Each structure stands twice: as structure tokens, then as C-alpha cells.
Tab-separated table of C-alpha atoms and ligand atoms in Angstrom:
chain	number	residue	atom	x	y	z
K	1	UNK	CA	18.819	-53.054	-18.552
K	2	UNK	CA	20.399	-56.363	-18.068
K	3	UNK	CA	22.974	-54.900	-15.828
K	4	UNK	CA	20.666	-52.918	-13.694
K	5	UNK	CA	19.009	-55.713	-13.290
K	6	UNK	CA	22.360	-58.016	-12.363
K	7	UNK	CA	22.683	-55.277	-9.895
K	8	UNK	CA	19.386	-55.535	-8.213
K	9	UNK	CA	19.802	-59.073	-8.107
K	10	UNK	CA	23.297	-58.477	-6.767
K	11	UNK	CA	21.986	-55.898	-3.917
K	12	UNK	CA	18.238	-58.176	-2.563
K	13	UNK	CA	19.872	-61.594	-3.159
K	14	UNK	CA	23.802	-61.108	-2.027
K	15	UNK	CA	24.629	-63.440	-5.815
K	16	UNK	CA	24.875	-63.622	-9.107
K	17	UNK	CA	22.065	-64.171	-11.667
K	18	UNK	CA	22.674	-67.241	-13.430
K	19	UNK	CA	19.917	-66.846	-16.184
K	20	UNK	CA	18.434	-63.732	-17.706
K	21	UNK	CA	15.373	-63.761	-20.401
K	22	UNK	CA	13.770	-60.918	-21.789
K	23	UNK	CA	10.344	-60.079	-23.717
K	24	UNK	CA	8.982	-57.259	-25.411
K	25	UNK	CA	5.468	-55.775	-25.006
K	26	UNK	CA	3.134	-55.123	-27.749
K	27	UNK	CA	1.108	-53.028	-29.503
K	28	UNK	CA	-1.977	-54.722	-31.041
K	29	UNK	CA	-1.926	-52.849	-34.854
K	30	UNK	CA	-4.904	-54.080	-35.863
K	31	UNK	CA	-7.264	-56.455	-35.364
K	32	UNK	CA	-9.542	-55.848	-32.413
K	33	UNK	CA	-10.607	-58.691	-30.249
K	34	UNK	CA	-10.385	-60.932	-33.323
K	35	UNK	CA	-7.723	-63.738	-31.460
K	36	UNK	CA	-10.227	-65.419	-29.200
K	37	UNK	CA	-12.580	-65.717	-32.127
K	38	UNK	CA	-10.090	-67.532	-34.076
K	39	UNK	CA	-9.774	-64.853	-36.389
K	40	UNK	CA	-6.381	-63.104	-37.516
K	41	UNK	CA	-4.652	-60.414	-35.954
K	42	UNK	CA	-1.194	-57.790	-36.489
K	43	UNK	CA	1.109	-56.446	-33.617
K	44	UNK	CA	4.208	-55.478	-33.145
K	45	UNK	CA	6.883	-56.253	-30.817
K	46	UNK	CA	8.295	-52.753	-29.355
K	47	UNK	CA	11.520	-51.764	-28.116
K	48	UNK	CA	10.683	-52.067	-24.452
K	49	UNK	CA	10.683	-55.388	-22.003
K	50	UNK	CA	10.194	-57.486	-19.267
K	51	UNK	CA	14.088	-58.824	-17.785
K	52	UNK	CA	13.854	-61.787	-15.256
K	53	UNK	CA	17.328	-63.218	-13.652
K	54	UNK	CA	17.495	-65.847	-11.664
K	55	UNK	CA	19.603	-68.534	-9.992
K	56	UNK	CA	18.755	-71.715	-8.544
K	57	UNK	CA	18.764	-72.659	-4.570
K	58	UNK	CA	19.395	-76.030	-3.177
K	59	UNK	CA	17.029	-75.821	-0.106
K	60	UNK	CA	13.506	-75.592	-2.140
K	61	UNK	CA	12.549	-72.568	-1.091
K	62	UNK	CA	11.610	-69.822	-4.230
K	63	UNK	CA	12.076	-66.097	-3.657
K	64	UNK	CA	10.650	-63.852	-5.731
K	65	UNK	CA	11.629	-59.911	-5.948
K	66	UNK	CA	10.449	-57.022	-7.998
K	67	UNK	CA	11.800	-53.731	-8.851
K	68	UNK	CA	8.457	-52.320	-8.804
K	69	UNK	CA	7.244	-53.940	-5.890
K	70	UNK	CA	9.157	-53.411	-2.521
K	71	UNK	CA	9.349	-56.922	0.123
K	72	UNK	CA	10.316	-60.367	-0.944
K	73	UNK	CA	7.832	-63.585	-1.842
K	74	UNK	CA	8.839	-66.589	-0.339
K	75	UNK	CA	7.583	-69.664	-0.824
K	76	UNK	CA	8.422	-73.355	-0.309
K	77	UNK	CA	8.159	-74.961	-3.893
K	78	UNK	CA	5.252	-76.925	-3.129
K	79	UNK	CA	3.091	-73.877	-2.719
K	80	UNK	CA	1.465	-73.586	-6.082
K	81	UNK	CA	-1.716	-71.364	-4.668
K	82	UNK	CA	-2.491	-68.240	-6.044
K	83	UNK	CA	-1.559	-64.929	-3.998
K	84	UNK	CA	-3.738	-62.270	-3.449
K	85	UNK	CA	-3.500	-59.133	-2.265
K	86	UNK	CA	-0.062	-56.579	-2.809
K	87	UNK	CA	2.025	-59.501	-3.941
K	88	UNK	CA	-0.111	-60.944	-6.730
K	89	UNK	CA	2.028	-59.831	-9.284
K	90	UNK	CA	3.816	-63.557	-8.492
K	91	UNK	CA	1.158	-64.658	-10.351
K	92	UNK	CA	2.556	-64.188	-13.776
K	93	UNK	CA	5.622	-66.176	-13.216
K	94	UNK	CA	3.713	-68.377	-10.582
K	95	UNK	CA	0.758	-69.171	-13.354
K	96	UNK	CA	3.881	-70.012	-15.840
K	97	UNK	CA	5.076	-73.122	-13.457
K	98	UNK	CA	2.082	-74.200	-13.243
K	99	UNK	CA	1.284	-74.373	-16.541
K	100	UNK	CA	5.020	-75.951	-17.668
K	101	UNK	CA	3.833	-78.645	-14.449
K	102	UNK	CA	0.405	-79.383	-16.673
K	103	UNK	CA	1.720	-79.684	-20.050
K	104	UNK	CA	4.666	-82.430	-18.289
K	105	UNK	CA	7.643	-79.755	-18.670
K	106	UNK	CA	10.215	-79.824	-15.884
K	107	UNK	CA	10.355	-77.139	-13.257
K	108	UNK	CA	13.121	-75.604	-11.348
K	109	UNK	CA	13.306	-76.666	-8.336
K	110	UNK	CA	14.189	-73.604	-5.578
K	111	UNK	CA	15.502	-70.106	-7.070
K	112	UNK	CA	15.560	-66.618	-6.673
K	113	UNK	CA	14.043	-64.370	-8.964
K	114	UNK	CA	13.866	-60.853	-9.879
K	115	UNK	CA	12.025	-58.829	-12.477
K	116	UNK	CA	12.299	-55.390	-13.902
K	117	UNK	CA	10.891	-53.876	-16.593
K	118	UNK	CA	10.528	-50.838	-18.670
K	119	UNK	CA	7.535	-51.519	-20.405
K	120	UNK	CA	4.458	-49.313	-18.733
K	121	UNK	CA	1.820	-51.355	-16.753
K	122	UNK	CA	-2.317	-50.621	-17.618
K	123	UNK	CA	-1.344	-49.028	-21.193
K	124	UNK	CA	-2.207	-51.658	-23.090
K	125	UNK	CA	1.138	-53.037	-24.031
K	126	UNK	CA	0.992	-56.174	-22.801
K	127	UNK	CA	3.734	-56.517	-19.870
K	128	UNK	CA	1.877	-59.455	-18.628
K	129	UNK	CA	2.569	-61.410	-21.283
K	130	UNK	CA	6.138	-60.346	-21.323
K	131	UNK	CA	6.574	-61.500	-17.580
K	132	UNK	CA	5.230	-64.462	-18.482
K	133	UNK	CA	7.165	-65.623	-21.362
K	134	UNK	CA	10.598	-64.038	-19.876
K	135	UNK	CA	10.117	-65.987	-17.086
K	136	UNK	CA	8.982	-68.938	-19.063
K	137	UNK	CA	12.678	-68.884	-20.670
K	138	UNK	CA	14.623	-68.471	-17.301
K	139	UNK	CA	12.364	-71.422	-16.029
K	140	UNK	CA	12.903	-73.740	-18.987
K	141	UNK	CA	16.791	-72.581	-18.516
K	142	UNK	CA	16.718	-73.658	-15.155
K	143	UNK	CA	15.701	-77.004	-15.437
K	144	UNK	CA	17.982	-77.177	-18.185
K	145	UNK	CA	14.932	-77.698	-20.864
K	146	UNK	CA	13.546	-75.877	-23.597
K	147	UNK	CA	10.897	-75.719	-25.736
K	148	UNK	CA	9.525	-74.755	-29.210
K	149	UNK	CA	8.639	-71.051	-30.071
K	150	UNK	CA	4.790	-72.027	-30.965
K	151	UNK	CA	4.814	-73.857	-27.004
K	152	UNK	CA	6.184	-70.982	-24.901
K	153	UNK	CA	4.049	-68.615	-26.241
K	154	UNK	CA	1.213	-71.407	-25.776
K	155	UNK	CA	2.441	-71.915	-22.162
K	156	UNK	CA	2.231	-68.022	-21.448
K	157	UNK	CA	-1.381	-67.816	-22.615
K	158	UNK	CA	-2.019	-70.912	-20.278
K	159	UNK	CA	-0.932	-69.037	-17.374
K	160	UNK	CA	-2.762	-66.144	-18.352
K	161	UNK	CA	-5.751	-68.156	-18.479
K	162	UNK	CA	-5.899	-71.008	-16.069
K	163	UNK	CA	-4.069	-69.126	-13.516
K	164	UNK	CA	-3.971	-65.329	-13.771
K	165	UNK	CA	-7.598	-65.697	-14.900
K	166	UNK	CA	-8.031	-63.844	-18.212
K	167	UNK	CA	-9.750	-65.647	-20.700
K	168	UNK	CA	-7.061	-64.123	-23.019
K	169	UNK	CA	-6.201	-65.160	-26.580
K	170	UNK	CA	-3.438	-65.751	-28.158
K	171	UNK	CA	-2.117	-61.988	-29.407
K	172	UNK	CA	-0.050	-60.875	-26.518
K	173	UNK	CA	1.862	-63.765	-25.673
K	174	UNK	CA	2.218	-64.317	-29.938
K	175	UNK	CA	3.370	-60.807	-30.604
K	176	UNK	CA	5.967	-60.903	-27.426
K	177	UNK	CA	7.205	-64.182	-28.792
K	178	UNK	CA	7.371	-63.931	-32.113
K	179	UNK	CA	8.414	-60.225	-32.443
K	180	UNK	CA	10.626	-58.738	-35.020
K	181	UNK	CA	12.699	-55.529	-36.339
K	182	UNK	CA	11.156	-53.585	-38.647
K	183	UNK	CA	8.262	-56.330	-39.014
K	184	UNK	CA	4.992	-56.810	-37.882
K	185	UNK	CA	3.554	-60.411	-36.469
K	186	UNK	CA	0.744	-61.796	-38.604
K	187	UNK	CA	-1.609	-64.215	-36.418
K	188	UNK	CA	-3.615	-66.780	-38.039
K	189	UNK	CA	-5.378	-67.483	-34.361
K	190	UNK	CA	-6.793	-70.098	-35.485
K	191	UNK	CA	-4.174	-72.293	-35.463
K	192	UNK	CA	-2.413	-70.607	-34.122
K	193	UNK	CA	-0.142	-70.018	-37.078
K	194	UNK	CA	2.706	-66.676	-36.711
K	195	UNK	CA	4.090	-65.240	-39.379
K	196	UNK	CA	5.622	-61.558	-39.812
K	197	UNK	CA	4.853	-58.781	-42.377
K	198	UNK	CA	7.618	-56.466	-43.132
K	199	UNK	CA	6.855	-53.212	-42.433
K	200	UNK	CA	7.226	-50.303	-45.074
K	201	UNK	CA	10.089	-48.138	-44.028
K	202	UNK	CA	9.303	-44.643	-43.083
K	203	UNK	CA	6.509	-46.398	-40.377
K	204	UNK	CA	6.416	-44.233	-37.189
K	205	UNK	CA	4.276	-45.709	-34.355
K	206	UNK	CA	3.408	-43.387	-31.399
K	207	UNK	CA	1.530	-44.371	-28.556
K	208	UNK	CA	-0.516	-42.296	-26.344
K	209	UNK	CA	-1.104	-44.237	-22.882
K	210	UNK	CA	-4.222	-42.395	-20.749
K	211	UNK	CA	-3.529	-44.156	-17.367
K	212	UNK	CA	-7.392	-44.110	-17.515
K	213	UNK	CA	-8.807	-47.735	-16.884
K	214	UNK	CA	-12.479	-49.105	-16.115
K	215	UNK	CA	-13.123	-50.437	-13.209
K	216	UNK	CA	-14.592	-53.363	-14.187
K	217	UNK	CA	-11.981	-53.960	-17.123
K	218	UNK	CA	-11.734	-57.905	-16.251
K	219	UNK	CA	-15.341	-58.615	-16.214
K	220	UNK	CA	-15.984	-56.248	-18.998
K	221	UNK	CA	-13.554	-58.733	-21.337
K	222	UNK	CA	-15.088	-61.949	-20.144
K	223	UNK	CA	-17.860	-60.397	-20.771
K	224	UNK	CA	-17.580	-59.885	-24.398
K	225	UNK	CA	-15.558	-62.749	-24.884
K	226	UNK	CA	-19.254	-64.496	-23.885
K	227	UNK	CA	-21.239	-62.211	-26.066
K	228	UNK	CA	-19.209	-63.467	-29.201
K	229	UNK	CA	-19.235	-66.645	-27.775
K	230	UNK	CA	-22.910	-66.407	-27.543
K	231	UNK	CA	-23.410	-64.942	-31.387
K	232	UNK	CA	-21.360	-67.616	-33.002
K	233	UNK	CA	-23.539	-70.111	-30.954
K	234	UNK	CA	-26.822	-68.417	-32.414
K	235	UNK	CA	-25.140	-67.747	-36.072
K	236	UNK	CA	-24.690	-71.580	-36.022
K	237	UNK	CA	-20.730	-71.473	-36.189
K	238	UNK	CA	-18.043	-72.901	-33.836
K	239	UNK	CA	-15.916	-69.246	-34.352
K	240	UNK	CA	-17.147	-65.710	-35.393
K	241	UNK	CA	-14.494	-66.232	-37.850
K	242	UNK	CA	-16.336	-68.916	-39.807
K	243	UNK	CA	-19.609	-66.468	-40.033
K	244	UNK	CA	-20.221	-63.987	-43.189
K	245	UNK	CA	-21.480	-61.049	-43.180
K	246	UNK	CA	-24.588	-62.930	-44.912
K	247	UNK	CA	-24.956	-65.610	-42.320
K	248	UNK	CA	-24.718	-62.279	-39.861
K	249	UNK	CA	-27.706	-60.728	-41.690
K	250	UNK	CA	-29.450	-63.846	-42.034
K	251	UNK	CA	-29.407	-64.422	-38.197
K	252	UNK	CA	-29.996	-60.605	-37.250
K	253	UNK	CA	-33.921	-61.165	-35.459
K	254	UNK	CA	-32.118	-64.647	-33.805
K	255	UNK	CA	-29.390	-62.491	-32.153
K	256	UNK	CA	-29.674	-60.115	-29.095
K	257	UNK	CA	-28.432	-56.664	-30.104
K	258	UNK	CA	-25.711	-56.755	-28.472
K	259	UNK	CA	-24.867	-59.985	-29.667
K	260	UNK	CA	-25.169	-58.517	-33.627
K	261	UNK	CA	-23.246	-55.908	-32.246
K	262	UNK	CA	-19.976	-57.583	-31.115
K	263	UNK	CA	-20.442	-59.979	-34.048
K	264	UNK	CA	-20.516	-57.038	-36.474
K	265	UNK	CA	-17.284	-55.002	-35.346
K	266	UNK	CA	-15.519	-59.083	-35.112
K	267	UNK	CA	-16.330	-60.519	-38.645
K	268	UNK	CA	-15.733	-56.681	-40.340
K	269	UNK	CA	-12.533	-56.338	-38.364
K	270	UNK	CA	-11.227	-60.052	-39.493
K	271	UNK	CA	-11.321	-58.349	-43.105
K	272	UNK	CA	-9.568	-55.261	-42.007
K	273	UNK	CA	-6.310	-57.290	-40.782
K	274	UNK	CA	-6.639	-59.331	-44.249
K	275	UNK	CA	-6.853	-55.737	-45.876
K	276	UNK	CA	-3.969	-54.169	-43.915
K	277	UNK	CA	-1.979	-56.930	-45.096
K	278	UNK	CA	-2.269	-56.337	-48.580
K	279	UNK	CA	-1.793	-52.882	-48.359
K	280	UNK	CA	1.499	-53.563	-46.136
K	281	UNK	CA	2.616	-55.681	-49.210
K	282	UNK	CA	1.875	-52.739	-51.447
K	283	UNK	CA	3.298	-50.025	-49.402
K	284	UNK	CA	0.493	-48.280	-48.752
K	285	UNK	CA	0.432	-46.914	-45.644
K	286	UNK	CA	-2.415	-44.490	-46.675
K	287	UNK	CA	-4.525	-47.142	-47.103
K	288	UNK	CA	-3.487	-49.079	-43.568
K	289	UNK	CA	-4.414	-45.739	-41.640
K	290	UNK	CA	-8.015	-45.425	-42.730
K	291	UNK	CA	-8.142	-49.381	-41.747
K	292	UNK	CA	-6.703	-48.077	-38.575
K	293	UNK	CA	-9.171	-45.255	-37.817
K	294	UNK	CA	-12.486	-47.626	-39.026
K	295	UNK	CA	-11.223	-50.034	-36.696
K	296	UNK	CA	-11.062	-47.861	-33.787
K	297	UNK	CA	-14.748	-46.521	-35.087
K	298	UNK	CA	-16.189	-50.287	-35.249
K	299	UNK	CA	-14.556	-50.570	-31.616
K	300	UNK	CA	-16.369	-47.685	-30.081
K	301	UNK	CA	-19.658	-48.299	-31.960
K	302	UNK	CA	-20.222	-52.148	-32.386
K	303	UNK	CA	-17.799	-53.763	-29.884
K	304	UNK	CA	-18.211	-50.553	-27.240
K	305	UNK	CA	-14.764	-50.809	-25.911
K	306	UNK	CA	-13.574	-47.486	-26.438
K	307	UNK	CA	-13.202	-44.913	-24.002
K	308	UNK	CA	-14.172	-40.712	-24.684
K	309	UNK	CA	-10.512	-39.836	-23.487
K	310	UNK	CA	-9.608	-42.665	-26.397
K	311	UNK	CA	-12.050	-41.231	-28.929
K	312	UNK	CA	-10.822	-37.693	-28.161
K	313	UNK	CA	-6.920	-39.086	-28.824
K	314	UNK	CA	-7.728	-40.930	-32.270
K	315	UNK	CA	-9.863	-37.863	-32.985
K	316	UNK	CA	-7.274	-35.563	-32.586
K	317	UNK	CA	-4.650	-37.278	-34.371
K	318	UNK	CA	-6.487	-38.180	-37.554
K	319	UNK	CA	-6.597	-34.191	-37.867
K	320	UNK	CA	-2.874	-33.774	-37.694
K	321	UNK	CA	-0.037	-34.002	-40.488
K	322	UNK	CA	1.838	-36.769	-40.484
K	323	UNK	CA	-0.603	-39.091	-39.038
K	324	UNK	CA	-1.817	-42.069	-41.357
K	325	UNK	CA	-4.370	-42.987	-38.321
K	326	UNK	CA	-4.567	-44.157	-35.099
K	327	UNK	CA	-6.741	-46.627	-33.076
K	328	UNK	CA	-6.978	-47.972	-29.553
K	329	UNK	CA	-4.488	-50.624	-28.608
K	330	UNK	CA	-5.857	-53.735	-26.851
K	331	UNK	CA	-8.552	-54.512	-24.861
K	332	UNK	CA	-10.217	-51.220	-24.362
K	333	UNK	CA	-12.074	-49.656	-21.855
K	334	UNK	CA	-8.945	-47.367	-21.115
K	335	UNK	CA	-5.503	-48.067	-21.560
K	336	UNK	CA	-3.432	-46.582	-24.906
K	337	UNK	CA	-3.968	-45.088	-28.346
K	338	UNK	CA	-1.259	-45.561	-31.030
K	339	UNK	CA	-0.794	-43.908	-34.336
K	340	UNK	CA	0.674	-44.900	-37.438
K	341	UNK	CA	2.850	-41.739	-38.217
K	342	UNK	CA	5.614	-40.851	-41.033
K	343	UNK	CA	8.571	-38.498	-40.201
K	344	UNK	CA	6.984	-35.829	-40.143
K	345	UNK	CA	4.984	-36.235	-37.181
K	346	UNK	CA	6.719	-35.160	-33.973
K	347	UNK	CA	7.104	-32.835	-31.092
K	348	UNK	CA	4.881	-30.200	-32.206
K	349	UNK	CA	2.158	-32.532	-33.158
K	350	UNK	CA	2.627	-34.324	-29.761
K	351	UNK	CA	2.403	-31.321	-27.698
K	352	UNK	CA	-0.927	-30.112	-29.382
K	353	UNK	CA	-2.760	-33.736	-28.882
K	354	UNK	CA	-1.112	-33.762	-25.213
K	355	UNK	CA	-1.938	-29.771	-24.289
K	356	UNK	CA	-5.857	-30.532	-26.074
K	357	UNK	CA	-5.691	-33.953	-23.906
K	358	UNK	CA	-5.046	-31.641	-20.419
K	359	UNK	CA	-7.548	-29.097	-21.137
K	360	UNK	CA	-10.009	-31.636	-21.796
K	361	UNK	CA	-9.525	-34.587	-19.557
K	362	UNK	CA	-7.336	-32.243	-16.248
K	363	UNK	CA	-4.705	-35.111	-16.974
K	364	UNK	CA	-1.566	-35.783	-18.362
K	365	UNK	CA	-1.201	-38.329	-21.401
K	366	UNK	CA	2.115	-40.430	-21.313
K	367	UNK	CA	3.316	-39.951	-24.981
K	368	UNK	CA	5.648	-43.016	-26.264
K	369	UNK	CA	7.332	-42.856	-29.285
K	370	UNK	CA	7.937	-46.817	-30.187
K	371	UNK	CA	10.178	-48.808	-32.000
K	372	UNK	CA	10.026	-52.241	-33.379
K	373	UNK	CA	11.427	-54.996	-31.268
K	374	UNK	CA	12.986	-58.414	-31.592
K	375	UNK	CA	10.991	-61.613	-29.434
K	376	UNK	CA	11.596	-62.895	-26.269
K	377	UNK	CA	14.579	-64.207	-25.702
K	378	UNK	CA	17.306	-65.686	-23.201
K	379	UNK	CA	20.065	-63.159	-22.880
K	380	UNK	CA	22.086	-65.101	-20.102
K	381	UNK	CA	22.423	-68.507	-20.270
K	382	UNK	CA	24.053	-69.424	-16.955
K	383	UNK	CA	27.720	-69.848	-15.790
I	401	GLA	C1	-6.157	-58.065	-24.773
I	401	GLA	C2	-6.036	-59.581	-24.812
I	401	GLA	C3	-5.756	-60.077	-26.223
I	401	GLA	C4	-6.766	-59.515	-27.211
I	401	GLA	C5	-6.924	-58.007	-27.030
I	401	GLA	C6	-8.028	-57.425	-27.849
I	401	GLA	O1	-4.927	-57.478	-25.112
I	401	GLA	O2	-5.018	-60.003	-23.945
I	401	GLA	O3	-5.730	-61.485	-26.263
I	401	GLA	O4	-7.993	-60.168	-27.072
I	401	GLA	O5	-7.151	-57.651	-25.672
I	401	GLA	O6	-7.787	-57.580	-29.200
């Protein structure tokens, strides 16, 4: 990718990169809309990424290209506004300066910029984060800085939220930053504190993306980010995390419904990740994939994220060989399904889930078979 992408750069810009970052996207294993409540969370880096080059410019002015999107940005490196319309996808890298500017990090000055990426958009594998901390790197590169691990990914989630506008925690931008081989990235949000969990070989993951997405999928996540916001108020606690299931019962008539509701799939889905992690330590993958498949149930009935194309997917897949379970990946309300497979999973299964998936739904499902990925990192450090 790196030398597509030197190409590109090569063929818009009429240069040379100077810098070139990368970051991975994520799947979120388990551990559903636990990160904002300070609970814990597990992900994994996969083998797919965000690439940003760039070089610097003398005259102040900031160009911004993307493979995916055709035109150039241009702006004069005072304009920090947010874009709207075709072009907001400068956002991500845009919502990155401004958030090195807040925290007192030096910025580049001018530069142009290209990104390219071969991680899918709207399946729930996080290639916003991975813009944002791949740019983050080239940035920091730039203007010849650079930072802690713990402080880019914090700088990516500050975009994210002060500028992009997602009141986002920290799982994406974690995962994509602290990613490794063969491991899965242990969150302790409340920190935040990162740690990896090796994974037990043999681990398959498989991802089923529905290109399906709500409408409404931003408001529906502030939204429920308020509703647990709104229990742990009630419950008496600063974070869902600090409530028990007693303090949960105790509160029940106090709570809207759909307040016990969210509260119920967050505190029992904090004690799944602790209970996947165990069951990583003792190789137990049997064990993981029923945590998998009561998460996605506690999803679709408490926190009522799921979608029927996702239910139909996880459905499916819990039937067939192979498969130690399967959930939805990320925020919900669309977006991807992944499975925790051995070996023996594979085409055959694939093509019954997909060909049941077409009959039912009239669409196709983009089928991804992932691997585990190293963390963001700077590939090219400048000439
Ligand atoms: C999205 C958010 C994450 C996390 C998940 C749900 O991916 O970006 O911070 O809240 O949803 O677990």
C-alpha cells in the first residue's frame, strides 16, 4: 500500500511524500458500549489500514487529497472551520490539528496530504479512528514532535469528539493504537489503561459487513450515551461501571425503562469482557463464544442496537461448524457481524450464511476474513 500511495501522491501533487503513517481498524471483540461508561473493553487490531503521506509547503497553504474522494481541499492554515458537505471527510485529519493546537502540541505549518485506505467505511471497523491517528503521526512528524502512545490515541478521540462530533469513547482510537499480532487489546476505560491479551492460536475472526446503516446512527449513539448517562445519575454513581447488579435492582422503580434497560446490557456486559479474559488465559475459546453470542443477545434486547439483518447473521452462524460465536461489532444499528471461528470454518460455511443473507435481505453481505494487526505506526520518516 505504501507505494500506491507514494504514487498517488506522486501523480495529484507532482512530489515526493516525505512522511507516511499508518493505522489499523478494529473489530470491537467484546464489550459493547462499555468504553464511555468507564467500563473495560477487548478489540483487535486487523490487518487492514488507513496510509497518510505527506510533505510540507513553505507558502501556508494545506492541500488535502483522497483516494476515495475525487477534487482537492485547499485551505490557508488559518482555516480551522469545519467543512461540510462532499469534502467533510477533512474532518478527521482537520479535527486532529485542532486537537494537537488545544492540548499545546506543535502543528505543521503548510503540507500536502493524501490518504488511502483499505479498511471498509460504515462496517464497523473503525477507519475513522485510523485516519485520525495516521494522520496524527504524519502531523507530529511534521513538526518534528512526537508524543506518547497513551496521548495520540487520546488526541484521536479528541478529534472525534470536539470536532468530528461523536461523543465517542476511547475503544477505537485504543484498539488502532495499541494493536498487536496475534493479541487482543484489553481496555481498562477507565483510566484509560491498555494492555493486550494473547490470543489462543487456532483463533479465526470473520467479519460479515451488511452495508446496512440507520439513518439516524449519530443521534441514535448520543442518544444512548445520555440514557446511561442518565441511569448512572439515578443509580447514584459517577459511571455505570461503579453500579452492581444490586444497586441496579435496588434502583429499578427510580429508573425509566429504558434507562434499566441500557444499564442492564452495560453492567452485565462489563462482566462478560472480565469473563472473556479469563477464559482467553485458559484457552477456552468455547467458553469466549457463548460470551460472544450473550453479548450480541444483551445488545439486541437491553441496549436495542442490533439490527434483524445482524440478528439473522449471528443467528446463522451460531448454527454452523466451526463457529465458537459471533456478535455485532461496534456501535450498532447496522454496520458488521464478526465471528470467532477455528479452521474449520470457511468457504462453504461462508457461502451458506451469504446465499441465506441474499434470499432474505435481496442484498449482498461483504464477507472479510481478518487477521490480527500491529498499531499505528510511522512507516516513513522523511528524507
Ligand atoms: C463505536 C464507538 C466506540 C464504542 C462502540 C460501542 O465504535 O466509537 O467508542 O462506544 O461504538 O462499543
Amino acid at each position: 500500500m505504501t507505494e500506491k500511495l507514494t504514487s498517488r501522491f506522486r501523480a495529484v501533487f507532482l512530489r515526493e511524500p516525505e512522511f507516511v503513517a499508518r493505522a489499523p481498524g478494529r473489530i470491537e471483540f467484546i464489550g459493547n458500549h462499555t468504553d464511555y461508561n468507564g467500563g473495560s473493553v477487548l478489540g483487535a487490531a486487523i490487518d487492514r489500514s488507513v496510509w497518510v503521506a505527506l510533505a510540507r509547503r513553505q507558502d501556508g497553504i494545506r492541500r488535502f487529497a483522497s483516494e476515495t474522494h475525487p477534487g482537492i481541499v485547499e485551505l490557508p492554515v488559518s482555516a480551522m472551520d469545519r467543512v461540510v458537505g462532499a469534502q467533510s471527510w477533512v474532518n478527521y485529519p482537520l479535527g486532529v490539528l485542532a486537537a494537537m493546537r488545544a492540548s499545546g502540541i506543535a502543528t505543521p505549518g503548510g503540507f500536502d496530504y493524501m490518504v488511502a485506505s483499505n479498511v471498509p467505511s460504515g462496517a464497523g471497523l473503525s477507519s475513522s479512528a485510523a485516519i485520525e491517528l495516521s494522520s496524527c503521526l504524519v502531523f507530529l512528524a511534521a513538526a518534528g514532535t512526537s508524543v506518547p502512545r497513551d496521548q495520540l490515541v487520546a488526541l484521536g478521540r479528541k478529534a472525534e469528539n470536539e470536532f468530528v462530533g461523536v461523543p465517542c469513547g476511547i475503544l477505537d482510537q485504543g484498539v488502532s493504537g495499541y494493536g498487536r499480532v496475534d493479541s487482543l487489546v484489553y481496555i481498562d476505560c477507565r483510566g484509560p489503561r491498555f494492555d493486550t491479551v494473547p490470543l489462543p492460536a487456532g483463533s479465526n475472526f470473520w467479519i460479515f459487513n451488511t452495508h446496512s446503516k440507520h439513518a439516524l446512527i449519530d443521534g441514535l449513539y448520543a442518544a444512548r450515551h445520555q440514557e446511561c448517562m442518565e441511569a448512572a445519575r439515578v443509580i447514584g454513581v459517577a459511571s455505570l461501571v461503579d453500579a452492581t447488579p444490586a444497586m441496579l435492582a435496588a434502583a429499578e422503580t427510580k429508573l425509566s425503562r429504558t434507562a434499566f434497560k441500557r444499564a442492564r446490557h452495560v453492567i452485565d456486559e462489563i462482566a462478560r469482557v472480565e469473563q472473556a479474559v479469563t477464559a482467553l488465559r485458559a484457552g477456552d475459546l468455547a467458553a469466549v463464544g457463548k460470551l460472544l453470542v450473550a453479548s450480541h443477545r444483551s445488545s439486541r434486547t437491553w441496549f436495542e442496537n442490533s439490527t434483524p439483518e445482524l440478528d439473522f447473521l449471528v443467528d446463522g452462524l451460531e448454527s454452523e461448524k466451526g463457529v465458537y460465536g459471533a456478535r455485532l461489532t461496534g456501535g450498532g444499528f447496522g454496520g458488521a457481524v464478526m465471528a470467532l471461528t477455528t479452521e474449520a470454518f470457511g468457504e462453504p460455511g461462508v457461502k451458506r450464511i451469504s446465499d441465506a443473507y441474499l434470499a432474505k435481505f435481496g442484498s449482498r453481505v461483504e464477507v472479510i476474513h481478518a487477521r490480527t494487526g500491529d498499531g499505528a505506526a510511522l512507516v516513513t520518516r522523511g528524507r
